[in-house]
mmCIF file of C-alpha atoms and ligand atoms in Angstrom:
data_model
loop_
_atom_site.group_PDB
_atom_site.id
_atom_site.type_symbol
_atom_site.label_atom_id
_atom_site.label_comp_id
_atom_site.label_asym_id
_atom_site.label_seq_id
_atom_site.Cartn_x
_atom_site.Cartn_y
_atom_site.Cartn_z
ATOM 1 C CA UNK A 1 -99.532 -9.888 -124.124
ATOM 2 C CA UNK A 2 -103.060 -7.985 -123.250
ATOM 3 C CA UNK A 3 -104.413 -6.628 -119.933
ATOM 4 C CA UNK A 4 -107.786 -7.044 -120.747
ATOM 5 C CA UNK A 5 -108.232 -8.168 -117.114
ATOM 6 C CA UNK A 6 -108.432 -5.017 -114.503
ATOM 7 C CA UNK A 7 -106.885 -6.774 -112.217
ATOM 8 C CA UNK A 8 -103.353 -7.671 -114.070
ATOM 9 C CA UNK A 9 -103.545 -4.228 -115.305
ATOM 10 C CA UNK A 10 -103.302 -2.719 -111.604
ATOM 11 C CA UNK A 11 -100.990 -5.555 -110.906
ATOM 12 C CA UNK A 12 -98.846 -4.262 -113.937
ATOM 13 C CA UNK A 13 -99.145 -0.485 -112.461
ATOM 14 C CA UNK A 14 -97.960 -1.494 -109.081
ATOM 15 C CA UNK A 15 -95.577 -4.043 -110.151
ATOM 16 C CA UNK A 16 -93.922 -0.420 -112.144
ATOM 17 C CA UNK A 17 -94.175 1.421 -109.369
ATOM 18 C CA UNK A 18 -92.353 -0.951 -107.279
ATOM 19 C CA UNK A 19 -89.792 -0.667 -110.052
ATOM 20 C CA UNK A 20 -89.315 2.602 -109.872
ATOM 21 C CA UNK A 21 -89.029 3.270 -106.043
ATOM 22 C CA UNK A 22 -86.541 0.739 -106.190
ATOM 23 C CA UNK A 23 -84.245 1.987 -109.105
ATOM 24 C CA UNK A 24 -85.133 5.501 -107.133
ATOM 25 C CA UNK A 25 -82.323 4.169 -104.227
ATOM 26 C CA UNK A 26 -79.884 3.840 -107.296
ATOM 27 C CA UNK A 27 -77.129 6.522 -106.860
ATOM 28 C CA UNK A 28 -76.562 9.287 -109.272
ATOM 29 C CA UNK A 29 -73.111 10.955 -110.500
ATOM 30 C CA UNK A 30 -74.670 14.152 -110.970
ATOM 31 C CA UNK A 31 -77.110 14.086 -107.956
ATOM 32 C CA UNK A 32 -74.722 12.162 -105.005
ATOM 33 C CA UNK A 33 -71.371 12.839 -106.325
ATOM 34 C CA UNK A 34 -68.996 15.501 -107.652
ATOM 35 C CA UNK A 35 -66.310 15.208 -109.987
ATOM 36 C CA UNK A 36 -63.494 17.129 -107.830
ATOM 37 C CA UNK A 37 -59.966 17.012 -109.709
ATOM 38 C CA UNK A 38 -58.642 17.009 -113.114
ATOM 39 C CA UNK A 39 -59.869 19.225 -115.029
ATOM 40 C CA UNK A 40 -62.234 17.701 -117.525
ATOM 41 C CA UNK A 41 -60.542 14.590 -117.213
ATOM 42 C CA UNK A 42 -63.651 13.009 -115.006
ATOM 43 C CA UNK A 43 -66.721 12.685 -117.157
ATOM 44 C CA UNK A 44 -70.399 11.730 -116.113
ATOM 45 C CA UNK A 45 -72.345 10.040 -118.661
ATOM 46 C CA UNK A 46 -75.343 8.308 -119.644
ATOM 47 C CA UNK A 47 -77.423 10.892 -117.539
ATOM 48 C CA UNK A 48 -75.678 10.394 -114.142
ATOM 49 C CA UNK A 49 -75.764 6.449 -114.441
ATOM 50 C CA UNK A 50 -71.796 6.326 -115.507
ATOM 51 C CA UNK A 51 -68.525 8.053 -115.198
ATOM 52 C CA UNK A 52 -65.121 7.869 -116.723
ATOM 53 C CA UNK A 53 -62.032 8.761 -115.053
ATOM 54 C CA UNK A 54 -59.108 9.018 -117.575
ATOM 55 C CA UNK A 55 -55.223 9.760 -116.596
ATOM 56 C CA UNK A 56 -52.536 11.544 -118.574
ATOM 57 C CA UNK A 57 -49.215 12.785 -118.577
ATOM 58 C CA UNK A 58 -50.466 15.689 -116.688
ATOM 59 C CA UNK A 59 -53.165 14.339 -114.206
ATOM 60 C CA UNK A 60 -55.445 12.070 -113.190
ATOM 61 C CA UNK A 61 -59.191 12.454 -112.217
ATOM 62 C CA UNK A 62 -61.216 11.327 -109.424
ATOM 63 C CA UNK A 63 -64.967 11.910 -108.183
ATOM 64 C CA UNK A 64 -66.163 11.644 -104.286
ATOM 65 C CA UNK A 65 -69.757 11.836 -102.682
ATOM 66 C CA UNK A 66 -71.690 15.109 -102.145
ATOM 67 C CA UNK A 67 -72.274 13.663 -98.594
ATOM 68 C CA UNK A 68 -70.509 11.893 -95.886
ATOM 69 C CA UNK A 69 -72.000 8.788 -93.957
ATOM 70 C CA UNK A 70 -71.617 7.364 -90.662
ATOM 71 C CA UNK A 71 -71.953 3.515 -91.635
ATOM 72 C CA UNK A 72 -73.617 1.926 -95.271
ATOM 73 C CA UNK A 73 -72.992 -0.224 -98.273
ATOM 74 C CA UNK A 74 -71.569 1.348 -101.350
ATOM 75 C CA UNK A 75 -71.307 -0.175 -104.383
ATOM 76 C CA UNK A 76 -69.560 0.486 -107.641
ATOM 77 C CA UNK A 77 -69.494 -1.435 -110.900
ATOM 78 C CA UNK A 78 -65.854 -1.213 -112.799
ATOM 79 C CA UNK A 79 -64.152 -1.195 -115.683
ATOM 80 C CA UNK A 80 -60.623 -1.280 -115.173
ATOM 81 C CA UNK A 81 -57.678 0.056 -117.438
ATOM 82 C CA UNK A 82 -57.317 -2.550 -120.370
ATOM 83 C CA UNK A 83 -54.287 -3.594 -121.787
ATOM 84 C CA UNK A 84 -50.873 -2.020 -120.325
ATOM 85 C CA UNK A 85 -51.923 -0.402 -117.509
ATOM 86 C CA UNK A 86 -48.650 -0.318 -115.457
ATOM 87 C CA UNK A 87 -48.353 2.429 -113.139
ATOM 88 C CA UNK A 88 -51.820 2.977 -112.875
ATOM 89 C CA UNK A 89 -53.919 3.041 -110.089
ATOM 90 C CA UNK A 90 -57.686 2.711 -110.006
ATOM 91 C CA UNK A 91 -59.453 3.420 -106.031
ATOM 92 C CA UNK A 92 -62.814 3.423 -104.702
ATOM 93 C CA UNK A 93 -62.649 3.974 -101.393
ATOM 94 C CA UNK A 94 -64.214 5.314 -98.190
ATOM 95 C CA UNK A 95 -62.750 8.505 -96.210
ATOM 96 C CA UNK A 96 -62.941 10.451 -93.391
ATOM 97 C CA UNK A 97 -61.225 14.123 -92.945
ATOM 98 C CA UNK A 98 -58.532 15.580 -91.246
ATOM 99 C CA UNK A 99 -56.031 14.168 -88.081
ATOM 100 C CA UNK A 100 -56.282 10.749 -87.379
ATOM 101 C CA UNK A 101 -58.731 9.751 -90.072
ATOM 102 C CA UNK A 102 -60.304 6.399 -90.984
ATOM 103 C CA UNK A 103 -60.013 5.139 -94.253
ATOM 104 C CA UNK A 104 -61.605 1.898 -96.027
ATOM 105 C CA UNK A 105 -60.003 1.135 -99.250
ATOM 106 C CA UNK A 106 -60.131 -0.740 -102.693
ATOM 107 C CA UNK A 107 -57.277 -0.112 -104.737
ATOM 108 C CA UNK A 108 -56.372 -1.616 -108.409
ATOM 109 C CA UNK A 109 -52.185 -1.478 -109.026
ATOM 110 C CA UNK A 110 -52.246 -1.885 -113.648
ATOM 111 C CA UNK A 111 -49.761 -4.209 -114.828
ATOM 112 C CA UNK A 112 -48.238 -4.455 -117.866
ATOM 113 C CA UNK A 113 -50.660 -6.188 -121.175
ATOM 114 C CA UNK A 114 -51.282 -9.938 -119.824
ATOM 115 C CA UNK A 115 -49.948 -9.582 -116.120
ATOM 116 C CA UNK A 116 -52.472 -9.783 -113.137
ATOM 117 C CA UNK A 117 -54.185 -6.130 -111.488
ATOM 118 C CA UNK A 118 -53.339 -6.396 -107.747
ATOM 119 C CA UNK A 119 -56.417 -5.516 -105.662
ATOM 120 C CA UNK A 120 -54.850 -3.997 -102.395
ATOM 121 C CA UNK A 121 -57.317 -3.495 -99.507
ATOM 122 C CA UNK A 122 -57.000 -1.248 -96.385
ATOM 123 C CA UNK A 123 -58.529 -0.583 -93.156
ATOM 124 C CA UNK A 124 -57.431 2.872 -91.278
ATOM 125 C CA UNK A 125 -59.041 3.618 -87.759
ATOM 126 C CA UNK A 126 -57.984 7.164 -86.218
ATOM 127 C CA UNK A 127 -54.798 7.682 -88.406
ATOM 128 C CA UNK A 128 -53.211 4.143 -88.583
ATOM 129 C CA UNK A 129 -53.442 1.912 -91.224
ATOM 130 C CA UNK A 130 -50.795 -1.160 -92.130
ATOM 131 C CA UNK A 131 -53.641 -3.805 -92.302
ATOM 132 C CA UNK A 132 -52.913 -4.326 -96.000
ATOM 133 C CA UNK A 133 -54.477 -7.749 -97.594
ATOM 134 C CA UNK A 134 -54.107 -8.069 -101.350
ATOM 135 C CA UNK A 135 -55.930 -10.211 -103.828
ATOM 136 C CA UNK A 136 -55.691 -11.599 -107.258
ATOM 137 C CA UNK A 137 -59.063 -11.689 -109.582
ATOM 138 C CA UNK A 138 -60.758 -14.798 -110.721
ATOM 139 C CA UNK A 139 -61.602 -12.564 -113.938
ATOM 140 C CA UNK A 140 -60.102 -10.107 -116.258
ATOM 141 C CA UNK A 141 -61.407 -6.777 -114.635
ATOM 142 C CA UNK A 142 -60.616 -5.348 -117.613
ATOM 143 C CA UNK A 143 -63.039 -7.277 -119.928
ATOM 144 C CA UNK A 144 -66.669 -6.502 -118.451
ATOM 145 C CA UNK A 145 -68.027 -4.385 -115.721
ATOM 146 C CA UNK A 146 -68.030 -6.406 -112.182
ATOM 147 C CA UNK A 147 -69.070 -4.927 -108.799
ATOM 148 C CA UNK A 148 -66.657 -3.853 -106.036
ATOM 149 C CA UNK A 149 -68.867 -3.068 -102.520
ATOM 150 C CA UNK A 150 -67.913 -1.835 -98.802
ATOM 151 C CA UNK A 151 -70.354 -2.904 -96.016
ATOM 152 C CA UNK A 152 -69.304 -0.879 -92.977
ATOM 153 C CA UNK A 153 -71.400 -1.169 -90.077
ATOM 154 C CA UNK A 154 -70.202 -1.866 -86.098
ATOM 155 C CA UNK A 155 -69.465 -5.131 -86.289
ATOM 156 C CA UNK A 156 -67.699 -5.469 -89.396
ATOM 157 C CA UNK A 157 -66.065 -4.119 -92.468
ATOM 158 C CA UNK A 158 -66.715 -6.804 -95.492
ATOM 159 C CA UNK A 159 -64.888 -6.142 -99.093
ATOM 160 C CA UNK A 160 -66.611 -7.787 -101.551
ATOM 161 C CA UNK A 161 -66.243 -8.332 -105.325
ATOM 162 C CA UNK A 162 -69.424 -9.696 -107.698
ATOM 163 C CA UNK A 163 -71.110 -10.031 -103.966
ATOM 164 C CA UNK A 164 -68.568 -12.763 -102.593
ATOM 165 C CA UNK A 165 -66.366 -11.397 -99.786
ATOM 166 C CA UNK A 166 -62.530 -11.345 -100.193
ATOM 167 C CA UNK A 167 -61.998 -9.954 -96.634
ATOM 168 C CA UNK A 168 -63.492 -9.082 -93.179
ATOM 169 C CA UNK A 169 -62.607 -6.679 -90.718
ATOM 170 C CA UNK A 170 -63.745 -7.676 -87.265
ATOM 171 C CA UNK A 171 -64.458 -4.691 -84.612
ATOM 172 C CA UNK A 172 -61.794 -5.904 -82.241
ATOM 173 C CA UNK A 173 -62.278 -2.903 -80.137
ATOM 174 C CA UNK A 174 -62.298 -5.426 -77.007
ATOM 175 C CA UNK A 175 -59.113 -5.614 -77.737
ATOM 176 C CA UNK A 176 -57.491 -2.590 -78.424
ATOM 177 C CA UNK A 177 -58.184 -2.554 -82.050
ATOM 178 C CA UNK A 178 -59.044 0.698 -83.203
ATOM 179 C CA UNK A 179 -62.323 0.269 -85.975
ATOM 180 C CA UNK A 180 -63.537 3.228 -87.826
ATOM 181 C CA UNK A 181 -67.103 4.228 -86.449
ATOM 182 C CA UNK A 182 -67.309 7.759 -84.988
ATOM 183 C CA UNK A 183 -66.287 9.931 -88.193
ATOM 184 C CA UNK A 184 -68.361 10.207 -91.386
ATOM 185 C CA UNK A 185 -66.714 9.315 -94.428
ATOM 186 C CA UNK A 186 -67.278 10.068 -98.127
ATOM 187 C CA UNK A 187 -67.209 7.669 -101.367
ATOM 188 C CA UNK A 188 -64.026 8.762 -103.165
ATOM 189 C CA UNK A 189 -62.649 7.220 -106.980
ATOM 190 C CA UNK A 190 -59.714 8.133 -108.472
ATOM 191 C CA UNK A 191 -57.347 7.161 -111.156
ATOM 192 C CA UNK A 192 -53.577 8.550 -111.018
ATOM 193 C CA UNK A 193 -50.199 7.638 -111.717
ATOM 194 C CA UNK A 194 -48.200 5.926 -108.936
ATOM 195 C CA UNK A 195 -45.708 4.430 -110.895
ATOM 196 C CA UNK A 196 -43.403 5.138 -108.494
ATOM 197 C CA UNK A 197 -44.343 2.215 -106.309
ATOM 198 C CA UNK A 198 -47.685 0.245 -107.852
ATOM 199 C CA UNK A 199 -46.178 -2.230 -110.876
ATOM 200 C CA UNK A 200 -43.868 -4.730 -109.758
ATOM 201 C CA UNK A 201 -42.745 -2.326 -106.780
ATOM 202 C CA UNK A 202 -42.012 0.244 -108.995
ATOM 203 C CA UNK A 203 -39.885 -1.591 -111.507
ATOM 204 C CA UNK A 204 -42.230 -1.164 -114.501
ATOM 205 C CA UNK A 205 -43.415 2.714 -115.128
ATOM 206 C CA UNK A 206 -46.610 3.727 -116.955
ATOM 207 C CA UNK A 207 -46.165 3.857 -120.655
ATOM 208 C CA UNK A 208 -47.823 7.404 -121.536
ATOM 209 C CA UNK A 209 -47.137 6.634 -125.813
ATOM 210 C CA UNK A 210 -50.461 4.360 -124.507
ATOM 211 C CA UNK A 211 -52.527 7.319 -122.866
ATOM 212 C CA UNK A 212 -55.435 8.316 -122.079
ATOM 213 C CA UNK A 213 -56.004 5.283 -119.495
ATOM 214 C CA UNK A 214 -59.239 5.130 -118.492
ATOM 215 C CA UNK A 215 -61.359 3.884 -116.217
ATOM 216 C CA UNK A 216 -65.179 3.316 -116.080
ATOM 217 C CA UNK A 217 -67.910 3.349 -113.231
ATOM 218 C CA UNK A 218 -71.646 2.536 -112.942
ATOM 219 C CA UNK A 219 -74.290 1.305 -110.920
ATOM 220 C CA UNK A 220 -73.260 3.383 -107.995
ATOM 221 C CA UNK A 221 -74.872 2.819 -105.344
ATOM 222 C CA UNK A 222 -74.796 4.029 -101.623
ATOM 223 C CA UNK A 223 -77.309 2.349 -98.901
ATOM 224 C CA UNK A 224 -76.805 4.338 -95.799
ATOM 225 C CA UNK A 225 -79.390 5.293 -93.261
ATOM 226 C CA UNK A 226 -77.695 8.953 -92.487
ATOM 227 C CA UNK A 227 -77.580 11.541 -93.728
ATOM 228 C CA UNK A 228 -80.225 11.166 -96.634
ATOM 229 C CA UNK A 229 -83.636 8.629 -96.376
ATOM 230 C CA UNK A 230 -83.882 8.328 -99.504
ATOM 231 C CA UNK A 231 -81.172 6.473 -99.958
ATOM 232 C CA UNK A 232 -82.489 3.786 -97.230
ATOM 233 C CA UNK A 233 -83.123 1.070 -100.051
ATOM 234 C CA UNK A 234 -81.442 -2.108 -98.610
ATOM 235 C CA UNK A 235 -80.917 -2.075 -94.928
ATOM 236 C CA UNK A 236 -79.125 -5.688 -94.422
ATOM 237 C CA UNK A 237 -76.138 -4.174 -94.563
ATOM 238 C CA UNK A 238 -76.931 -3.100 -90.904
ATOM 239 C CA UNK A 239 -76.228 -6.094 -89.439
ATOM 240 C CA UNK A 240 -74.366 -7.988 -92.415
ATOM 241 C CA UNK A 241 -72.445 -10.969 -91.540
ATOM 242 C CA UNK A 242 -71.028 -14.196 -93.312
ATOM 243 C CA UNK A 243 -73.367 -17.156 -93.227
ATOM 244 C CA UNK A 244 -71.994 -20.731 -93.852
ATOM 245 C CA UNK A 245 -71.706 -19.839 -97.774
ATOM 246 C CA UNK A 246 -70.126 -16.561 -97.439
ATOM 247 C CA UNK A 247 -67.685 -18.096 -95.353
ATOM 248 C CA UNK A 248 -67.047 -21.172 -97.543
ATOM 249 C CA UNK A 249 -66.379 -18.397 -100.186
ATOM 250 C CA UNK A 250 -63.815 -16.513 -98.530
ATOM 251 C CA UNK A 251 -61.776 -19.128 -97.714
ATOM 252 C CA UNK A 252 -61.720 -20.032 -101.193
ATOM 253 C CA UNK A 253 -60.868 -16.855 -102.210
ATOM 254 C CA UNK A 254 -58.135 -16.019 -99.371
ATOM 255 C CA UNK A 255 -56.887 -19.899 -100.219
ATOM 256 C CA UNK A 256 -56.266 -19.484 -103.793
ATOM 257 C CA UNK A 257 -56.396 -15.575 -104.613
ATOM 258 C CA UNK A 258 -54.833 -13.917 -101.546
ATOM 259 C CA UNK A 259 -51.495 -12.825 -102.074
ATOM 260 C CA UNK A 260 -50.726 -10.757 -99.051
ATOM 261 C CA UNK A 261 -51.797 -10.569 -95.805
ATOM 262 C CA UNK A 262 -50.243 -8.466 -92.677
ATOM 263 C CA UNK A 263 -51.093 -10.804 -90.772
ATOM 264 C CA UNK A 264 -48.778 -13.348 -91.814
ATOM 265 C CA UNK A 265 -46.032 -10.816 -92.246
ATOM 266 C CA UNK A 266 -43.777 -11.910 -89.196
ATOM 267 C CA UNK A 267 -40.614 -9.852 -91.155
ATOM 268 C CA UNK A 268 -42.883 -6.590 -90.937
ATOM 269 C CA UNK A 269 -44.097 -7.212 -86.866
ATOM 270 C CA UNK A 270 -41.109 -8.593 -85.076
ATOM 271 C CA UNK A 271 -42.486 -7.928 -81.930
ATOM 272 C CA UNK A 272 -45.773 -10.311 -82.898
ATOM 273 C CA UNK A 273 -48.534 -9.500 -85.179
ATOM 274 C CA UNK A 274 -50.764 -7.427 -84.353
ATOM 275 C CA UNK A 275 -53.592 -8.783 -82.021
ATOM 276 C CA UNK A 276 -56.630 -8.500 -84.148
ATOM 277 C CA UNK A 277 -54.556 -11.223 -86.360
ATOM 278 C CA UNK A 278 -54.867 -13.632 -83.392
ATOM 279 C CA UNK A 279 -58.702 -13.504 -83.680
ATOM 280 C CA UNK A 280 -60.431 -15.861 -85.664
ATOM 281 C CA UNK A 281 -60.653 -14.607 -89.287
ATOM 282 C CA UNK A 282 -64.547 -14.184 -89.566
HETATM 283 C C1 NAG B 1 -47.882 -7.751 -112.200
HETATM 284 O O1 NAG B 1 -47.474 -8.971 -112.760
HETATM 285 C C2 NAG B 1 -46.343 -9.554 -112.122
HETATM 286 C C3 NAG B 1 -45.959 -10.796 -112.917
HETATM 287 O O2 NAG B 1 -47.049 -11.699 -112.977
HETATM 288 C C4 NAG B 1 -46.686 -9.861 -110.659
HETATM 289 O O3 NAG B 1 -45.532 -10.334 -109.990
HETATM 290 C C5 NAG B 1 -47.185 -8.590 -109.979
HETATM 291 O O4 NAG B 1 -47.622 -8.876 -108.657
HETATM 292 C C6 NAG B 1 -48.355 -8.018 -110.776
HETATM 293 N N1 NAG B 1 -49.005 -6.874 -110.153
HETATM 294 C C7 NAG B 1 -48.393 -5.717 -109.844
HETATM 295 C C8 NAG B 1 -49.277 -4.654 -109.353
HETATM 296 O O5 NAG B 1 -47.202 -5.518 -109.976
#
């Protein structure tokens, strides 16, 4: 192609510098996070646009945000643990500090070669959590990169996966509900062993003949409009919501890949589930 013409030339030059201010909202490893644990086991690559976690006999690694945020999207893209990855388990995850925290959570359980990741999901406001919903994939997560994203603002909490939402939390303050809003959280990932509990209830334990397991991140990304501007980027997840389509997608997704849900656990709640549960589900 040629730019004889001035005019697509400066078209070309703004059209790049629109480019740039917009990949300039893209997270960094080095710049907005920290690897915090494991000793060499969490890497940053590719000049802060990726990071591997990687788990052994003797630890596991994670990485969390230089800065805490009151409200945002965050975004990862992951690569889980391929093949037998029993007894692993793979979190991104939002946290606040200290007594009575709150707590927004994506966690992978491995499985062994061929079985299904479970993708657990938690909400904790002021200390309590038990408001588990897991999920099946559509996809091997193990095969290609997909994207995992929490949009916390004061309506809602929506987990999504490749943008379509798997689950909303309603603010149900109204009704007694306690919803995470007044403490800051950071962006934490980790990868450790929890074979104690994570594969088939415990049953199957991680095979370390198979390790280092590891897990890969990219494309983070945090929109938030505190602490840090610069990060502003994409402010719908302000207000975020589910239009007609997002909420034809959940309700595929909770129909055919939901495979728990406190709220239908009458066992668990003899006394009645919990009232949030009695709410409609978007
Ligand atoms: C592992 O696979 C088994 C068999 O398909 C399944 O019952 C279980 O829920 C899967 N996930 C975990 C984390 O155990």
């Amino acid at each position: 192609m040629r730019f004889s013409n001035p005019s697509s030339s400066s078209m070309l030059l703004l059209f790049t510098v629109f480019v740039a201010c917009f990949l300039a909202t893209s997270a960094d490893f080095n710049r907005d996070a920290e690897i915090t644990w494991g000793q060499g086991r969490g890497k940053v690559l590719e000049g802060g646009r990726a990071s591997t976690l990687s788990l052994d006999q003797y630890s596991g690694s994670g990485f969390q945000s230089r800065n805490e945020y009151i409200y945002g999207r965050f975004d990862t893209q992951l690569k889980l643990v391929p093949g037998n990855s029993a007894g692993t388990v793979t979190t991104f995850f939002l946290s606040s500090q200290g007594q009575g925290h709150d707590e927004i959570d994506f966690e992978f359980l491995g499985n062994s070669s061929g079985d299904p990741y479970t993708v657990h999901t938690n909400v904790y406001a002021q200390g309590k959590g038990d408001k588990e919903q897991q999920f099946r994939l559509w996809f091997d997560p193990t095969a290609a990169f997909h994207t995992y994203s929490i949009v916390w603002n004061p309506q809602r909490i929506i987990f999504l996966v490749d943008n379509i939402p798997i689950r909303v939390f309603n603010n149900h303050e109204a009704i007694g509900t306690p919803f995470p809003k007044r403490q800051p959280m950071r962006v934490y990932a980790s990868l450790w062993n929890a074979d104690d509990w994570a594969t088939q209830g415990g049953r199957v334990k991680t095979d370390w003949t198979k390790a280092p397991f590891v897990a890969t991140y990219r494309n983070f990304n945090i929109y938030s409009s505190k602490p840090s501007d610069s990060l502003n980027g994409n402010q719908a997840w302000q207000t975020q919501e589910l239009d007609s389509n997002g909420r034809n997608r959940l309700r595929w997704v909770q129909q055919k890949y939901m495979i728990y849900n406190y709220c239908t656990d009458f066992k668990r709640f003899p006394q009645g589930i919990p009232a949030e549960c009695k709410r409609s589900r978007f």
